[in-house]
XYZ file of C-alpha atoms in Angstrom:
607
model
C 11.966 39.522 49.908
C 13.750 42.325 47.985
C 14.149 42.678 44.429
C 16.892 44.655 42.714
C 16.254 46.747 39.534
C 17.278 44.017 37.256
C 14.861 41.399 38.769
C 12.042 43.861 38.476
C 12.867 44.421 34.893
C 13.029 40.774 34.100
C 9.494 39.948 35.889
C 7.853 43.002 33.999
C 9.148 41.773 30.638
C 8.124 38.295 31.412
C 4.482 39.349 32.418
C 4.569 41.499 29.242
C 5.162 38.579 26.912
C 2.587 36.485 28.761
C -0.089 39.143 28.182
C 1.047 39.633 24.240
C 0.674 35.698 23.774
C -2.699 35.589 25.283
C -4.006 38.590 23.450
C -2.638 37.185 19.934
C -4.473 33.969 20.790
C -7.660 35.567 21.326
C -7.511 37.503 18.259
C -6.662 34.534 16.143
C -9.538 32.615 17.720
C -11.960 35.629 17.240
C -10.822 36.493 13.483
C -10.353 32.805 12.184
C -11.849 32.886 8.774
C -14.852 30.687 7.887
C -13.356 27.429 6.415
C -15.681 27.523 3.683
C -14.934 30.901 2.449
C -11.188 30.022 2.275
C -12.190 26.670 0.333
C -14.216 29.141 -2.078
C -11.648 31.688 -2.692
C -8.958 29.016 -3.230
C -11.374 27.433 -5.859
C -11.994 30.644 -7.591
C -8.310 31.297 -7.916
C -7.547 27.876 -9.231
C -10.457 27.938 -11.730
C -9.483 31.559 -12.827
C -5.767 30.416 -13.296
C -6.877 27.576 -15.460
C -9.062 29.896 -17.671
C -6.717 32.673 -17.914
C -3.235 31.626 -17.208
C -1.702 34.819 -18.401
C -3.846 37.219 -16.596
C -2.276 38.735 -13.330
C -4.359 38.374 -10.233
C -3.438 41.182 -8.306
C -4.508 40.083 -4.797
C -6.460 37.087 -3.420
C -7.641 36.452 0.105
C -10.976 35.392 1.586
C -12.756 38.697 0.656
C -11.137 39.766 -2.444
C -10.738 38.718 -6.021
C -9.633 41.590 -8.258
C -8.249 41.332 -11.700
C -6.545 44.022 -14.003
C -8.935 44.449 -17.094
C -10.840 47.565 -17.545
C -9.024 50.153 -19.423
C -10.990 52.858 -17.885
C -10.143 52.011 -14.058
C -7.120 50.135 -12.852
C -7.098 51.145 -9.152
C -7.632 48.806 -6.247
C -11.059 48.810 -4.617
C -11.845 50.429 -1.318
C -14.192 48.190 0.416
C -14.141 49.697 3.989
C -17.790 50.936 3.743
C -19.633 47.764 2.890
C -22.770 46.966 4.660
C -25.071 44.300 5.246
C -28.310 45.491 3.680
C -30.378 43.038 5.435
C -29.519 44.915 8.673
C -29.597 48.208 7.375
C -32.562 48.621 5.026
C -34.695 45.345 5.035
C -35.026 46.159 1.399
C -32.680 43.762 -0.145
C -31.046 40.582 0.582
C -27.156 39.946 0.665
C -25.239 36.745 0.072
C -21.763 36.744 0.937
C -20.268 35.178 -2.271
C -17.471 33.548 -0.245
C -20.041 31.389 1.396
C -21.610 29.934 -1.540
C -19.240 28.227 -4.090
C -21.780 27.118 -6.622
C -23.429 30.531 -6.823
C -20.169 32.394 -7.201
C -19.164 30.254 -10.185
C -22.135 30.896 -12.037
C -21.748 34.875 -11.489
C -18.267 34.753 -12.290
C -18.746 32.398 -15.442
C -15.279 31.275 -14.936
C -15.647 27.657 -16.172
C -13.841 27.266 -19.571
C -16.936 26.824 -21.607
C -18.384 30.017 -20.238
C -15.333 32.325 -19.775
C -16.055 34.637 -22.781
C -18.968 35.945 -20.419
C -16.035 37.657 -18.418
C -16.457 40.454 -20.805
C -18.895 41.817 -18.522
C -16.024 42.730 -16.184
C -17.117 40.818 -13.329
C -13.704 39.513 -12.832
C -12.451 42.760 -11.761
C -14.757 43.232 -8.845
C -14.018 42.769 -5.131
C -16.832 40.040 -4.664
C -17.397 40.317 -0.959
C -20.998 41.355 -1.522
C -23.732 40.304 -3.832
C -26.773 42.168 -3.179
C -30.060 40.355 -4.425
C -33.121 42.503 -5.282
C -36.276 40.408 -5.528
C -39.225 41.713 -7.841
C -41.135 43.703 -5.152
C -38.057 45.178 -3.303
C -36.543 48.503 -3.345
C -34.073 48.634 -6.349
C -33.363 52.306 -5.890
C -32.327 51.953 -2.238
C -30.039 49.020 -3.474
C -28.418 51.586 -5.809
C -28.193 54.341 -3.283
C -26.511 52.187 -0.711
C -24.286 49.915 -2.751
C -20.298 50.381 -2.592
C -17.907 50.063 -5.095
C -17.332 46.226 -5.553
C -20.855 45.263 -5.101
C -22.708 43.112 -7.528
C -26.633 44.033 -7.662
C -28.396 40.862 -8.944
C -31.896 41.213 -10.425
C -34.253 38.233 -10.981
C -34.275 37.204 -14.535
C -37.895 37.289 -16.033
C -39.031 39.665 -13.139
C -40.296 43.314 -13.568
C -38.828 46.424 -11.668
C -40.785 49.321 -12.303
C -39.761 52.933 -11.738
C -37.504 55.951 -12.929
C -34.297 54.649 -11.409
C -31.145 56.990 -11.090
C -27.455 55.754 -10.780
C -26.173 57.767 -7.781
C -22.724 59.672 -7.605
C -20.331 57.629 -5.175
C -17.017 58.804 -3.895
C -14.001 56.403 -4.439
C -12.786 53.828 -7.093
C -14.160 50.664 -8.207
C -17.104 49.632 -10.122
C -20.923 48.423 -9.157
C -22.406 45.929 -11.475
C -26.178 45.539 -12.022
C -26.765 41.983 -13.583
C -29.186 39.328 -14.348
C -29.427 36.389 -11.938
C -29.155 34.175 -15.237
C -26.149 36.119 -16.654
C -24.372 32.860 -17.225
C -26.892 31.864 -19.706
C -26.581 34.703 -22.037
C -24.643 34.222 -25.394
C -21.084 34.863 -25.389
C -21.749 37.206 -28.549
C -24.544 39.819 -29.049
C -27.884 39.210 -27.383
C -31.180 38.879 -29.132
C -34.753 39.446 -28.376
C -34.960 35.405 -27.813
C -32.691 36.051 -24.610
C -35.268 38.410 -22.725
C -36.530 35.422 -20.755
C -32.827 35.362 -18.887
C -32.969 39.037 -18.194
C -34.548 41.152 -15.647
C -36.836 43.902 -16.945
C -36.402 47.372 -15.945
C -39.523 49.197 -16.970
C -40.541 52.928 -16.854
C -44.001 53.640 -15.689
C -44.432 56.770 -17.937
C -42.658 58.653 -20.599
C -39.584 59.251 -18.399
C -36.372 57.397 -18.394
C -36.245 53.914 -16.836
C -32.681 54.685 -15.921
C -30.709 57.871 -15.674
C -27.453 59.025 -14.060
C -27.233 61.722 -11.226
C -24.653 64.395 -12.070
C -20.974 62.923 -11.588
C -22.119 59.226 -11.141
C -19.548 56.776 -12.463
C -18.173 53.304 -12.765
C -21.434 51.267 -13.319
C -21.564 48.232 -15.472
C -25.031 46.931 -16.426
C -25.073 43.432 -18.072
C -27.884 41.301 -19.180
C -30.935 43.640 -18.483
C -34.003 44.329 -20.663
C -35.167 47.887 -20.637
C -38.469 48.905 -21.968
C -41.228 51.428 -21.559
C -44.702 50.570 -20.164
C -47.367 49.172 -22.396
C -48.470 51.559 -25.386
C -46.331 54.435 -23.910
C -43.864 56.677 -26.002
C -40.572 57.098 -24.033
C -38.556 60.237 -24.901
C -35.542 58.623 -23.494
C -35.336 55.204 -21.872
C -31.728 55.523 -20.709
C -30.366 58.814 -20.188
C -26.653 59.276 -19.541
C -25.969 62.810 -18.435
C -28.489 65.619 -18.551
C -26.767 68.048 -16.210
C -23.705 70.174 -15.542
C -21.482 67.554 -13.899
C -20.820 64.755 -16.491
C -21.136 61.083 -15.717
C -18.337 58.554 -16.587
C -17.226 55.208 -16.857
C -20.524 53.586 -17.849
C -20.537 50.184 -19.480
C -23.786 48.630 -20.917
C -23.468 45.171 -22.012
C -25.601 42.189 -23.346
C -28.689 44.254 -22.924
C -32.183 44.490 -24.809
C -33.171 48.037 -25.192
C -36.304 48.783 -26.880
C -39.331 50.982 -27.480
C -43.017 50.084 -27.663
C -43.720 47.707 -30.552
C -46.865 49.856 -31.392
C -45.988 53.466 -30.610
C -42.163 53.467 -30.831
C -40.393 55.789 -28.692
C -38.046 58.820 -29.382
C -34.440 57.625 -28.163
C -33.190 54.475 -26.641
C -29.962 55.922 -25.157
C -29.127 59.539 -24.652
C -25.220 59.285 -24.655
C -24.143 62.695 -23.036
C -21.537 61.082 -20.573
C -17.871 60.340 -21.215
C -15.804 57.191 -21.260
C -18.822 55.008 -22.157
C -19.003 51.556 -23.820
C -22.244 50.065 -25.168
C -21.765 46.669 -26.670
C -23.212 43.092 -27.348
C -26.873 44.633 -27.109
C -29.805 44.869 -29.179
C -31.395 48.235 -29.507
C -34.570 48.360 -31.437
C -38.227 49.805 -32.179
C -36.904 53.510 -31.682
C -39.470 55.083 -34.059
C -41.784 57.878 -34.408
C -43.849 60.140 -36.624
C -42.953 63.752 -37.461
C -40.003 63.762 -35.542
C -36.392 62.572 -35.360
C -35.892 59.302 -33.280
C -32.866 57.454 -32.586
C -31.447 54.125 -30.971
C -28.499 56.278 -29.564
C -27.932 59.875 -29.661
C -25.180 62.227 -28.093
C -24.784 65.926 -28.208
C -23.463 67.129 -25.124
C -21.028 64.741 -23.882
C -17.054 65.106 -24.579
C -16.751 61.680 -25.873
C -14.480 58.614 -25.460
C -17.296 56.431 -26.598
C -17.113 52.628 -27.697
C -20.132 51.118 -29.529
C -19.277 47.708 -30.451
C -20.947 44.599 -31.811
C -24.759 46.063 -31.079
C -27.951 45.613 -33.213
C -29.049 49.095 -33.709
C -32.472 50.140 -34.955
C -34.036 53.524 -35.440
C -36.369 55.198 -37.965
C -34.806 58.594 -37.688
C -31.174 58.098 -37.239
C -30.180 54.880 -35.907
C -26.951 56.619 -34.397
C -26.687 60.468 -34.238
C -23.912 62.665 -32.925
C -24.720 66.415 -32.618
C -28.102 67.938 -33.609
C -28.580 69.944 -30.351
C -26.966 72.581 -28.325
C -23.837 71.214 -26.612
C -23.800 71.758 -22.885
C -20.363 73.749 -22.936
C -18.548 76.114 -25.038
C -16.231 74.566 -27.701
C -17.719 70.891 -27.039
C -17.391 68.604 -29.851
C -18.139 64.744 -29.110
C -14.827 63.275 -29.804
C -12.864 59.905 -29.766
C -15.754 57.775 -31.076
C -15.376 54.155 -32.010
C -18.267 52.518 -33.694
C -17.187 48.855 -34.680
C -18.915 45.556 -35.670
C -22.533 46.713 -35.399
C -25.544 45.784 -37.373
C -27.588 48.792 -38.504
C -31.042 48.267 -39.827
C -34.326 49.473 -40.604
C -36.986 46.720 -41.030
C -38.310 46.746 -44.588
C -41.827 46.446 -43.306
C -41.464 50.166 -42.623
C -40.606 50.995 -46.369
C -43.386 52.311 -48.371
C -41.731 51.327 -51.499
C -41.463 47.996 -50.577
C -43.555 44.765 -51.164
C -43.115 44.042 -47.389
C -44.652 47.475 -46.352
C -46.962 47.020 -43.490
C -48.676 50.564 -43.657
C -46.807 52.272 -41.064
C -45.860 55.841 -41.098
C -42.712 56.104 -39.364
C -40.177 59.127 -40.097
C -37.193 57.724 -42.095
C -33.999 59.678 -42.483
C -30.645 57.925 -42.358
C -28.568 55.094 -40.779
C -25.905 57.140 -39.186
C -25.306 61.011 -38.978
C -22.573 63.153 -37.562
C -23.464 66.665 -37.091
C -20.855 67.749 -34.493
C -18.112 65.076 -34.093
C -14.456 64.767 -34.229
C -11.916 61.835 -34.378
C -14.404 59.006 -35.198
C -13.667 55.534 -36.444
C -16.387 53.618 -38.056
C -15.426 50.228 -39.108
C -16.419 46.621 -39.703
C -20.168 47.425 -39.587
C -23.220 46.564 -41.880
C -25.588 49.420 -42.617
C -28.794 48.041 -44.377
C -31.982 49.147 -45.559
C -32.609 52.844 -45.986
C -34.838 54.681 -48.461
C -36.079 58.055 -49.465
C -38.687 59.505 -47.237
C -38.116 62.352 -44.806
C -34.720 62.890 -46.364
C -33.553 61.682 -49.942
C -32.172 58.432 -48.791
C -28.535 58.781 -47.916
C -27.439 56.013 -45.464
C -24.401 57.945 -44.133
C -24.594 61.804 -43.530
C -21.824 63.746 -42.441
C -23.152 67.316 -42.127
C -22.042 69.987 -39.709
C -25.096 71.681 -38.164
C -24.912 74.489 -35.549
C -28.489 73.397 -34.801
C -29.716 76.283 -32.546
C -27.142 78.853 -33.903
C -25.382 78.893 -30.570
C -22.330 76.654 -31.327
C -20.118 78.305 -34.116
C -17.377 75.491 -33.427
C -19.538 72.737 -34.627
C -17.494 70.518 -37.210
C -17.315 67.173 -38.665
C -13.634 66.122 -38.763
C -11.128 63.492 -38.514
C -13.388 60.473 -39.704
C -12.362 57.185 -40.908
C -15.181 55.028 -42.384
C -13.656 51.851 -43.461
C -14.138 48.182 -43.954
C -17.973 48.568 -43.949
C -20.812 47.249 -45.914
C -23.684 49.571 -47.029
C -26.441 47.798 -48.762
C -30.071 48.277 -49.787
C -30.278 51.944 -49.721
C -31.278 54.836 -52.105
C -27.981 56.528 -51.897
C -24.829 56.238 -49.700
C -22.776 59.170 -48.558
C -23.788 62.846 -48.226
C -20.944 65.246 -47.073
C -21.857 68.902 -46.458
C -18.785 71.092 -46.035
C -20.328 73.888 -43.735
C -23.735 74.412 -42.204
C -25.792 76.589 -44.658
C -28.181 77.811 -42.069
C -25.676 78.773 -39.346
C -21.868 79.383 -38.678
C -19.862 76.282 -38.291
C -16.374 75.025 -39.116
C -15.587 73.316 -42.336
C -15.782 69.496 -42.663
C -12.134 68.147 -43.047
C -10.021 64.954 -43.046
C -12.660 62.242 -43.989
C -11.290 58.739 -45.108
C -13.720 56.580 -46.807
C -11.837 53.305 -47.580
C -12.238 49.668 -48.232
C -16.078 49.426 -48.240
C -18.642 47.692 -50.348
C -21.665 49.726 -51.241
C -24.058 47.113 -52.837
C -27.670 47.446 -54.293
C -27.855 51.190 -54.265
C -30.827 52.853 -55.894
C -33.783 51.811 -57.577
C -37.484 51.879 -57.019
C -37.646 49.877 -54.051
C -35.734 52.577 -52.252
C -37.542 55.516 -53.844
C -34.652 56.686 -56.094
C -34.374 55.006 -59.496
C -31.561 57.527 -60.524
C -30.091 57.883 -57.064
C -26.472 59.330 -56.092
C -23.787 57.196 -54.808
C -21.883 60.143 -53.328
C -22.858 63.847 -52.838
C -20.249 66.476 -51.854
C -21.664 69.830 -51.095
C -18.629 72.085 -50.713
C -16.357 73.466 -49.369
C -14.664 70.638 -48.047
C -11.137 69.674 -47.498
C -9.001 66.397 -47.546
C -11.687 64.057 -48.275
C -10.575 60.709 -49.695
C -12.324 57.674 -51.378
C -10.210 54.831 -51.537
C -10.376 51.086 -52.669
C -14.296 51.078 -52.412
C -16.535 48.799 -54.622
C -19.704 50.421 -55.784
C -22.706 48.448 -57.153
C -25.051 51.188 -57.939
C -27.897 52.022 -60.336
C -27.428 55.800 -60.218
C -24.595 58.503 -60.498
C -21.419 58.011 -58.721
C -20.261 61.323 -57.604
C -22.302 64.751 -57.544
C -20.636 67.948 -56.629
C -22.379 71.237 -55.805
C -21.980 74.475 -54.009
C -18.070 75.222 -53.142
C -14.789 73.845 -54.052
C -13.076 70.691 -52.429
C -9.421 71.063 -51.816
C -7.373 68.049 -51.192
C -9.900 65.474 -52.674
C -8.834 62.040 -53.725
C -10.883 59.507 -55.532
C -8.647 56.534 -56.219
C -8.521 52.822 -56.627
C -12.391 52.499 -56.560
C -14.860 50.404 -58.805
C -18.399 51.902 -59.834
C -20.863 51.915 -62.582
C -21.202 54.947 -64.556
C -25.060 54.797 -65.260
C -26.551 58.048 -66.671
C -24.324 60.844 -65.230
C -21.236 59.201 -63.751
C -19.100 61.892 -62.121
C -21.344 65.207 -62.273
C -20.769 68.621 -61.290
C -23.846 71.078 -60.846
C -23.751 73.620 -63.681
C -20.838 71.652 -65.341
C -21.939 68.302 -66.443
C -20.420 64.958 -66.590
C -16.905 64.083 -67.109
C -13.877 66.255 -67.115
C -15.758 69.382 -66.440
C -17.063 68.072 -63.264
C -13.514 68.028 -61.911
C -13.651 71.938 -61.463
C -15.281 71.464 -58.132
C -12.036 69.615 -57.039
C -9.087 71.862 -57.897
C -5.987 69.895 -57.743
C -7.839 66.644 -56.838
C -6.346 63.253 -57.606
C -8.479 60.963 -59.697
C -6.649 57.888 -60.621
C -6.560 54.132 -60.641
C -10.388 53.713 -60.908
C -12.398 51.424 -62.900
C -15.869 52.917 -64.404
C -18.012 50.561 -65.829
C -20.847 51.630 -68.542
C -23.907 50.109 -69.887
C -25.322 48.527 -66.740
C -27.983 49.324 -65.755
C -28.161 52.451 -68.034
C -28.094 51.430 -71.784
C -26.340 54.580 -72.857
C -22.735 53.640 -71.730
C -20.040 56.133 -71.156
C -19.459 59.089 -73.434
C -15.535 58.531 -73.512
C -15.267 61.904 -75.204
C -16.320 63.595 -71.947
C -13.738 61.940 -69.967
C -10.455 62.615 -71.980
C -8.460 63.788 -68.982
C -10.044 61.640 -66.499
C -9.593 58.706 -68.667
C -5.832 59.063 -68.795
C -5.422 57.749 -65.383
C -8.325 55.537 -65.036
C -10.154 52.609 -66.716
C -13.508 53.300 -68.754
C -15.190 50.242 -69.609
C -18.172 49.840 -71.982
C -18.437 46.150 -71.856
C -19.579 44.894 -68.603
C -18.493 41.222 -69.467
C -14.910 42.678 -69.252
C -15.276 43.299 -65.525
C -17.174 40.912 -63.258
C -17.875 40.007 -59.742
C -18.343 36.692 -58.254
C -20.426 35.967 -55.374
C -18.091 37.240 -52.696
C -17.613 40.336 -54.821
C -14.278 39.463 -56.043
C -13.300 40.915 -59.249
C -12.267 39.422 -62.438
C -11.013 40.850 -65.858
C -10.726 40.034 -69.385
C -8.626 43.058 -69.923
C -4.878 42.583 -70.371
C -2.550 43.992 -67.876
C -5.332 44.543 -65.319
C -4.678 43.189 -61.816
C -8.169 42.997 -60.152
C -6.674 42.945 -56.593
C -5.742 46.476 -57.052
C -9.210 47.897 -57.203
C -12.200 48.202 -54.820
C -12.614 46.603 -51.639
C -10.250 43.850 -50.306
C -12.626 40.661 -50.333
C -10.425 38.981 -47.368
C -11.756 41.776 -45.205
C -15.149 41.624 -46.651
C -15.430 37.982 -45.584
C -14.137 38.779 -42.071
C -16.985 41.621 -41.628
C -19.800 39.026 -42.647
C -18.467 36.486 -40.151
C -18.052 39.101 -37.327
C -21.237 41.038 -37.771
C -23.910 38.987 -39.346
C -24.175 36.387 -36.514
């Protein structure tokens, strides 16, 4: 039988079609997804949309659940290199989340009554791998072999001992290190009482329990307790950056980070990374004798830091920026937000207090900026600071070229607003220039809408303390709408001149010296330290607690634009610090802190 060319073509085409259909059928059979995985992802998608109907789900299939949330990374996750760690290492156990609906819902915390736990960022991950590391398994191997999109789950209540390193990885996405009981943690800040629901990463020595490899990035740590070995002294429990290649995009949430209760420790977190968040955590027992100690300190990272809603405790400086040589020329830690935190030192450390336990921890201040730019400090509570290794100022803005190798050192562009500072010997100390080495001039500092309460007195080691000390030269410093309940002087000036200074709409008690200039005395003569300064709209109250009252004659110029009150019954505060006045033509709402904001601070920070 002969076939012409057209017949041959038709037969070849038919055979090709048949082969194509058979091949496609085989592919479909071999690649058919596990039925349970499809059901799981459908349920994840439905639950998520119910809880967050306005959030955009970028892609959903049997292996992917990725949501736009993080400000620091919005790229899709490359998951092409994921591995089954049971096969490769034998060190850790991998569960595929798509095969376990109940467990994945716990980790995602997507139910309506738990949805706030999503702030750990887990809804952003490609959830095809969960790596379970048991107590005696190799956590470092899990960290080294993990891929972006992996969740490393540690057993709550179990110990993981070692000096672990977050490794540098190529690509985009995130790796999460979480507690197996993350869904049991509170929606707000954690406390020591939550430690049973946390795994425990413990350093066996004085070295870090966790540090970063150079260039490590995109790690979230949520619901983990970090601690030193018993009776040891950690020189830095978590170290984010200690080499030339700066790590970035590190997030620590809902974690308990503490020193030894007996020996303390030098530093909880060394913050020398960039684009880093510390939030909803409890950082305590950072205390030492004869040296500075901090809960958080950064000196060699460029910035972009968010420190939000933490309990922060340290005997030296609870938080410090600067104070050591930066890692590169012209480096100033910048773009720092410190918001809704509770800063405190236990009164049992206070040798002036009836609560004193006999300890000898070195006490300095609650927050200090030695080299920092573009800092917003708002909605915080700062409490309990006394004269010890320093003279008791709670807040210190003092540029310090610590090792005389960073002449660009500066403190500038700082907003300190809507805060409560209470139970302290003194409040704010501002130094214009380093008096031991070259630095830039402190400038553009706004102190606005704060409450300074119970300042000075024997319990804090300063009977006649200073509310504010300005050691010039400085430029463009403003105090506006602050309420000051003080037992000592309001404002003390010394050294250089202060240009562009404003002191407006504040309420304060005069006491012995009021506004005082070194070598000038109180009143109008002290204003020589503030050429062209603006002092207006303030209420200065005399006779409490000092019986002498205000010598009106010393304030003849100052008194033209401010109200001087020698009868404290004419100006009173209620239990919520709201001002009332018996003086005609005085609107109490024009002075001091906005008490509506004050109530918000108490409700957000105290819980």
